[in-house]
Coordinates of C-alpha atoms in Angstrom, one line a residue:
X190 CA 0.0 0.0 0.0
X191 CA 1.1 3.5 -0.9
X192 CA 1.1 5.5 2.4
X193 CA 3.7 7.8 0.9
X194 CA 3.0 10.3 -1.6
X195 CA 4.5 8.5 -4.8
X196 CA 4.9 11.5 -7.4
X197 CA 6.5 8.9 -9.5
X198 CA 3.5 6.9 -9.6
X199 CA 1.4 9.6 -10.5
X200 CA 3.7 10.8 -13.9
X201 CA 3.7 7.4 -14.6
X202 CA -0.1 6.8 -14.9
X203 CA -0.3 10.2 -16.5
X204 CA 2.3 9.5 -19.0
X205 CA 0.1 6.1 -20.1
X206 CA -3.5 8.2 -19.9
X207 CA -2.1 10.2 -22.3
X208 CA -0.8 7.8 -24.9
X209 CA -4.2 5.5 -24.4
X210 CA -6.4 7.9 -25.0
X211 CA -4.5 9.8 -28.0
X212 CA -4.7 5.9 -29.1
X213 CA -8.5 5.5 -29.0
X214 CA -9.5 8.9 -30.5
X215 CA -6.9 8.5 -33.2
X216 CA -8.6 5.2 -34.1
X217 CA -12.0 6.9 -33.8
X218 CA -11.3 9.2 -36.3
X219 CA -9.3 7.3 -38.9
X220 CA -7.9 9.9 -40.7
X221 CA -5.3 11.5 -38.8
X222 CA -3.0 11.3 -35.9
X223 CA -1.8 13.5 -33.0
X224 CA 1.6 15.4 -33.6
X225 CA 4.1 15.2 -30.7
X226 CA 5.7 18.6 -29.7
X227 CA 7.9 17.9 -26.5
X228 CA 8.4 21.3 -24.7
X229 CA 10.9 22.5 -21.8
X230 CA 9.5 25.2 -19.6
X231 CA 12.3 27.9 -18.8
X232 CA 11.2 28.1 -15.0
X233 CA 11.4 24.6 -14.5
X234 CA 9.5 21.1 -16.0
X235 CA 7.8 21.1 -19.0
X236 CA 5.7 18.3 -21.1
X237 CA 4.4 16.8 -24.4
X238 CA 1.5 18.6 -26.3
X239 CA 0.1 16.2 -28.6
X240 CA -2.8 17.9 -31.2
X241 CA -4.9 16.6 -34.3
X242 CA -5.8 18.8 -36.6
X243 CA -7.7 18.6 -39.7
X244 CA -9.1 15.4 -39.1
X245 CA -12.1 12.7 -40.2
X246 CA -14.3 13.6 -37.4
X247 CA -11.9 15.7 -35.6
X248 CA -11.4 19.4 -36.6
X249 CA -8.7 20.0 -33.7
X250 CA -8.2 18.5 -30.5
X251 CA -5.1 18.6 -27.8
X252 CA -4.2 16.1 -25.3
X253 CA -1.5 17.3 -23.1
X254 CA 0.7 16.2 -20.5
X255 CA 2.8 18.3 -18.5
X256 CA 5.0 18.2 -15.3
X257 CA 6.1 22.0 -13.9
X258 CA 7.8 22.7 -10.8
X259 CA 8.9 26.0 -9.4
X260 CA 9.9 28.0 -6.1
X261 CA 7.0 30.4 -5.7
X262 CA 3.1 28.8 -6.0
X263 CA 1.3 31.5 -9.0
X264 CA -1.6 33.7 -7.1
X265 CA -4.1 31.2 -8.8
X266 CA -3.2 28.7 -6.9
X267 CA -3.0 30.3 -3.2
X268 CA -6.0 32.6 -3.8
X269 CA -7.8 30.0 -1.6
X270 CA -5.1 28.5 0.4
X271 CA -3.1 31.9 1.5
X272 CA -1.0 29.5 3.9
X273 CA 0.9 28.1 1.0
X274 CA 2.1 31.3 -0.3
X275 CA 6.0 31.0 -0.5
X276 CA 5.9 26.9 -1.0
X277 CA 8.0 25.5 -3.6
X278 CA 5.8 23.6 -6.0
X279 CA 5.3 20.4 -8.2
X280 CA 2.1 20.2 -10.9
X281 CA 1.5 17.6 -13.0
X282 CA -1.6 16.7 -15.2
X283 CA -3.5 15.7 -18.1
X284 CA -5.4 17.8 -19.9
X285 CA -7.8 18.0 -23.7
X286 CA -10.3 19.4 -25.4
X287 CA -11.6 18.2 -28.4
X288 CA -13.4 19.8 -31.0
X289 CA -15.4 17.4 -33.5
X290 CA -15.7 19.0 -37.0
X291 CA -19.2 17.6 -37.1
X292 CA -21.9 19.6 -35.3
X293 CA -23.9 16.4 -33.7
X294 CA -20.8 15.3 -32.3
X295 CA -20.4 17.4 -29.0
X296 CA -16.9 19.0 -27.8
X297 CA -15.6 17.4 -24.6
X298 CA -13.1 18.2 -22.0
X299 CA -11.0 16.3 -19.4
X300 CA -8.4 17.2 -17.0
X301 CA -6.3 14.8 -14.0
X302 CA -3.8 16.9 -11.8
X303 CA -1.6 16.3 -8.7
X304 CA -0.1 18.9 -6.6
X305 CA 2.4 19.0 -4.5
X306 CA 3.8 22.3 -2.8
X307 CA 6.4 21.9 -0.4
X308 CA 8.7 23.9 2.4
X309 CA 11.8 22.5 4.0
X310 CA 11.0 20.9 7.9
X311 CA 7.1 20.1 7.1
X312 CA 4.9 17.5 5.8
X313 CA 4.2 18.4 1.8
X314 CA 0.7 19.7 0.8
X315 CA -0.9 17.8 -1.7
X316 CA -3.8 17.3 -3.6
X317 CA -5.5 16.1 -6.9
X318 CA -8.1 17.6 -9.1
X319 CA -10.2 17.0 -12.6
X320 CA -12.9 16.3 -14.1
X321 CA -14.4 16.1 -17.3
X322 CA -17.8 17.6 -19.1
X323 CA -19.7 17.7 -22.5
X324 CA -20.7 20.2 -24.1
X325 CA -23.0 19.4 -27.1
X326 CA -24.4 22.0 -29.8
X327 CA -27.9 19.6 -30.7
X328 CA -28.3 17.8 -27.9
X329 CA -29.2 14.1 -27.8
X330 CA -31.0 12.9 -24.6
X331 CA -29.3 9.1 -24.8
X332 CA -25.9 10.9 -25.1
X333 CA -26.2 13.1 -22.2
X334 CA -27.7 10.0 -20.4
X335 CA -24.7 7.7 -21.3
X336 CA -22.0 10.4 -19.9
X337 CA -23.8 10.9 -16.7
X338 CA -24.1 6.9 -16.6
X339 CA -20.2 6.7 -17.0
X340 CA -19.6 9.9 -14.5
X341 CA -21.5 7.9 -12.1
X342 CA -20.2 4.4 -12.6
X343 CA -16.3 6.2 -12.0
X344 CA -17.6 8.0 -8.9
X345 CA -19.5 4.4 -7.6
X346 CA -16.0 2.6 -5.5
X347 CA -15.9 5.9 -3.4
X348 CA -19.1 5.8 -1.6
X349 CA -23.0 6.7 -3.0
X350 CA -22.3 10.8 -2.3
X351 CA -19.3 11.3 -4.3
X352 CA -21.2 11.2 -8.1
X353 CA -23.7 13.3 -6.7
X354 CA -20.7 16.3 -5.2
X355 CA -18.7 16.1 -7.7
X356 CA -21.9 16.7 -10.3
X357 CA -22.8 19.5 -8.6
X358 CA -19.7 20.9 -8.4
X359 CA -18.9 20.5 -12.3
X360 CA -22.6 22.4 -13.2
X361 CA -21.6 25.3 -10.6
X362 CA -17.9 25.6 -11.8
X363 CA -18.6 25.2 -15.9
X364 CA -21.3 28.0 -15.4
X365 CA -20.8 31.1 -18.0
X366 CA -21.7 33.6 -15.2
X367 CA -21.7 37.0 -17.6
X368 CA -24.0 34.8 -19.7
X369 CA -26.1 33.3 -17.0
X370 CA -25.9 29.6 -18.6
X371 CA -23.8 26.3 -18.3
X372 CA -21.2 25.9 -20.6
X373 CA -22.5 22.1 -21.3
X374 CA -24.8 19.4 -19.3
X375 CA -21.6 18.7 -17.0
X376 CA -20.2 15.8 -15.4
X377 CA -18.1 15.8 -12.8
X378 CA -15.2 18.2 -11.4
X379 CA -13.4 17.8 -8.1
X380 CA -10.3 20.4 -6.6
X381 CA -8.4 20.4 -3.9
X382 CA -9.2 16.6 -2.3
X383 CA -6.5 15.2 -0.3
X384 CA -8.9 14.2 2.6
X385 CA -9.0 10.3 1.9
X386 CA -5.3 9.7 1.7
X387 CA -3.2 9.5 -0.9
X388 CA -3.8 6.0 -2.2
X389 CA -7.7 6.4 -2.2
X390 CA -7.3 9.6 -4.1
X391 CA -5.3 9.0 -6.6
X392 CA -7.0 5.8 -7.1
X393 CA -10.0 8.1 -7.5
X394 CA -8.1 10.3 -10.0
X395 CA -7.5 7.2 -12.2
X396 CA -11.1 6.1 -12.1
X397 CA -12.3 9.5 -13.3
X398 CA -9.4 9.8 -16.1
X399 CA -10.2 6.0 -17.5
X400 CA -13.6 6.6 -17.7
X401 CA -13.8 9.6 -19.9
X402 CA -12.7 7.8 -22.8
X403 CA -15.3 4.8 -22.0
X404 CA -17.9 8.2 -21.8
X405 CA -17.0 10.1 -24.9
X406 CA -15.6 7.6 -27.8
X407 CA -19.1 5.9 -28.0
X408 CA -21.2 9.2 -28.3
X409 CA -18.3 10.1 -31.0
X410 CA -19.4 6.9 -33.0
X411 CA -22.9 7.0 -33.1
X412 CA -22.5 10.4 -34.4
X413 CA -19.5 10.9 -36.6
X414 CA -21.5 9.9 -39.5
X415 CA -24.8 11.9 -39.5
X416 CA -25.5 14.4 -42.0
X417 CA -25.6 17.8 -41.0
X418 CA -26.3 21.4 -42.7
X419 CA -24.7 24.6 -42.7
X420 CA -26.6 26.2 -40.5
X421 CA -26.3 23.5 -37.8
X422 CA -22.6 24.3 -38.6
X423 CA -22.7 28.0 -38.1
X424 CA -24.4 27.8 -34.9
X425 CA -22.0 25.4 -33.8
X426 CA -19.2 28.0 -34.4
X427 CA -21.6 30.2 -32.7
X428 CA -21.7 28.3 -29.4
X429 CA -18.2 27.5 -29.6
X430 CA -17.9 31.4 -28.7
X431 CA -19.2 30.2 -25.0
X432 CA -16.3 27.8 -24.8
X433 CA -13.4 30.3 -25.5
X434 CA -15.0 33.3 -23.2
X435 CA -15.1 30.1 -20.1
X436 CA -11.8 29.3 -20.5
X437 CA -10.2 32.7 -20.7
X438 CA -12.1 34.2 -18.1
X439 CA -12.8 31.7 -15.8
X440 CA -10.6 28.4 -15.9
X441 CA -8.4 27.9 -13.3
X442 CA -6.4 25.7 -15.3
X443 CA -5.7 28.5 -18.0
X444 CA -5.2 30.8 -15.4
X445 CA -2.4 29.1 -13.7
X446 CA -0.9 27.9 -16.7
X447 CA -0.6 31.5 -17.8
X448 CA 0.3 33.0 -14.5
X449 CA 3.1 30.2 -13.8
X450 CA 5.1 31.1 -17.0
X451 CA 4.0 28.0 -18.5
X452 CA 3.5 27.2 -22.1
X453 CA 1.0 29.3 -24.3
X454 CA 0.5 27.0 -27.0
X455 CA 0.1 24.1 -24.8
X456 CA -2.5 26.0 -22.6
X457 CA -4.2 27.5 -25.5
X458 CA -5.0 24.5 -27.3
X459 CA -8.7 24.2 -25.7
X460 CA -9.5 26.8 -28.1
X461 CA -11.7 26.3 -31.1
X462 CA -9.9 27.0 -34.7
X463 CA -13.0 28.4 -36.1
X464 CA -15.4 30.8 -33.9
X465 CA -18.3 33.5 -34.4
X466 CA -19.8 36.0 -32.4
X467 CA -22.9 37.8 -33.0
X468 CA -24.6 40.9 -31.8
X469 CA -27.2 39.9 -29.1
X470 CA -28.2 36.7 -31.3
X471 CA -31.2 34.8 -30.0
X472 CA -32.1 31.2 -31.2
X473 CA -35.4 31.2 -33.0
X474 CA -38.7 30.1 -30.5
X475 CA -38.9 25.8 -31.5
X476 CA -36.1 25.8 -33.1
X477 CA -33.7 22.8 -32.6
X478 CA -31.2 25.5 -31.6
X479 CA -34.0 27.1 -28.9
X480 CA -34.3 23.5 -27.5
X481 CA -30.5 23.6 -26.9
X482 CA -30.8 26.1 -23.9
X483 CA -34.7 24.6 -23.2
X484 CA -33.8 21.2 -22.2
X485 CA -29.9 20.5 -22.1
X486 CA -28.5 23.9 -21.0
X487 CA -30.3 23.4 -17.4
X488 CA -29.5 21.9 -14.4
X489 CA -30.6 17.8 -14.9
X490 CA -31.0 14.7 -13.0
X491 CA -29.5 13.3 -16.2
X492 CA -29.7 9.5 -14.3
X493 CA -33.3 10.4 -14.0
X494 CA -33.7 9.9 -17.8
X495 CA -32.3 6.6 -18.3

């Protein structure tokens, strides 16, 4: 049993998330492969940003691994703990987006991290985080139903109250607050837990990064081959708008990235190649864009539905 913290472990399993999954979405889309750029991070660490591009089904997606270490902890990350201002630090994580081509197909997001921040004489502070969420464009009710179903089945070793936390806690933190709407229908997203131990949580953090690949690369394949218009299209690129203003304004992920010196092009792949905006655009009443923010863009017992 692991009483220790085992940073070592922890690389290791992230290393191996990241080649699996870039395996299965690779063989998803059949038409192209992620491209490797291995990167050194001038303050210390650095990590592999892999990225498809231009793909069958995908139009751009990023799955990167980094490792970053550093003497002072960036504000984003002691803005709640004050007491660790002045640490020495150790972050490591996994993190994608990925952005289908094909508006039926919805963009999804994952992220696994371990911290560690550490001062000579005491015990090191530690703890994991993640997540991931969906965020379609048309919504289908047996998709949204499935991810939940997977969210749930990840969350079920770790006691009957953890699914129903850590969904909570993904709708109030993927909320678009200047907008007053969820980003997607959620999933799960937990910060900050270190209170089981260290083997119970990082076997949590493995349950939650295995599953989203068991969540997402069916939905992908029951709609990569659907017909779809240009006007579904545009009002994907449309949405997509929602996605970029979350993540620049909100995420703490981005945020720390940015304010730890880390990588721009590794922290900026979450965003969307193509965009719009529009002047105070509303959907029209019925439409199958209206019913986006109707029924999926809500807070949902998604289990309910099954």
């Amino acid at each position: 049993m692991m009483s220790q913290v085992d940073i070592a472990a922890v690389k290791q399993y992230l290393l191996a998330l990241q080649d699996r999954i870039c395996e299965e979405l690779a063989a998803e889309d059949g038409g192209a492969n992620f491209v490797e750029d291995a990167w050194e991070r001038p303050g210390g660490g650095g990590g592999r940003s892999r990225v498809i591009s231009n793909g069958a089904v995908f139009e751009q997606g990023g799955v990167n691994f980094s490792h970053v270490f550093g003497d002072t902890l960036p504000p984003s990350a002691t803005a709640q703990r004050p007491e660790l201002a002045g640490r020495s630090f150790q972050a490591m994580g996994v993190s994608l987006v990925i952005h289908p081509h094909n508006p039926l197909i919805p963009t999804s997001h994952a992220n696994v991290r371990f911290f560690v921040a550490e001062k000579p004489g005491e015990a090191p502070v530690w703890w994991f985080g993640g997540g991931f969420d969906l965020t379609p464009y048309y919504g289908f009710e047996e998709d949204c139903t499935e991810w939940h179903q997977k969210a749930q089945a990840a969350c079920q070793p770790f006691g009957e109250e953890v699914y129903p936390r850590y969904k909570q806690w993904c709708d109030d933190y993927f909320f678009i607050k200047h907008r007053n709407e969820p980003r997607g229908i959620g999933g799960l997203f937990f910060d900050d837990l270190n209170e089981w131990g260290f083997e119970k949580t990082f076997a949590f953090m493995r349950s939650v990064g295995d599953h989203y690949i068991q969540a997402y690369r069916p939905i992908v394949n029951r709609r990569k081959t659907l017909a779809f218009t240009e006007t579904q299209r545009d009002f994907q690129l449309y949405r997509r708008g929602r996605y970029v203003e979350f993540n620049l304004v909100y995420d703490r992920g981005t945020l720390f990235g940015l304010q730890s010196g880390g990588r721009t092009e590794s922290i900026l792949m979450s965003l969307p190649p193509l965009v719009k905006w529009r002047y105070d655009w509303q959907p029209e009443a019925g439409s199958a864009e209206a019913k986006l923010y109707t029924d999926f863009l809500r807070p949902r017992d998604w289990l309910a539905s099954a």
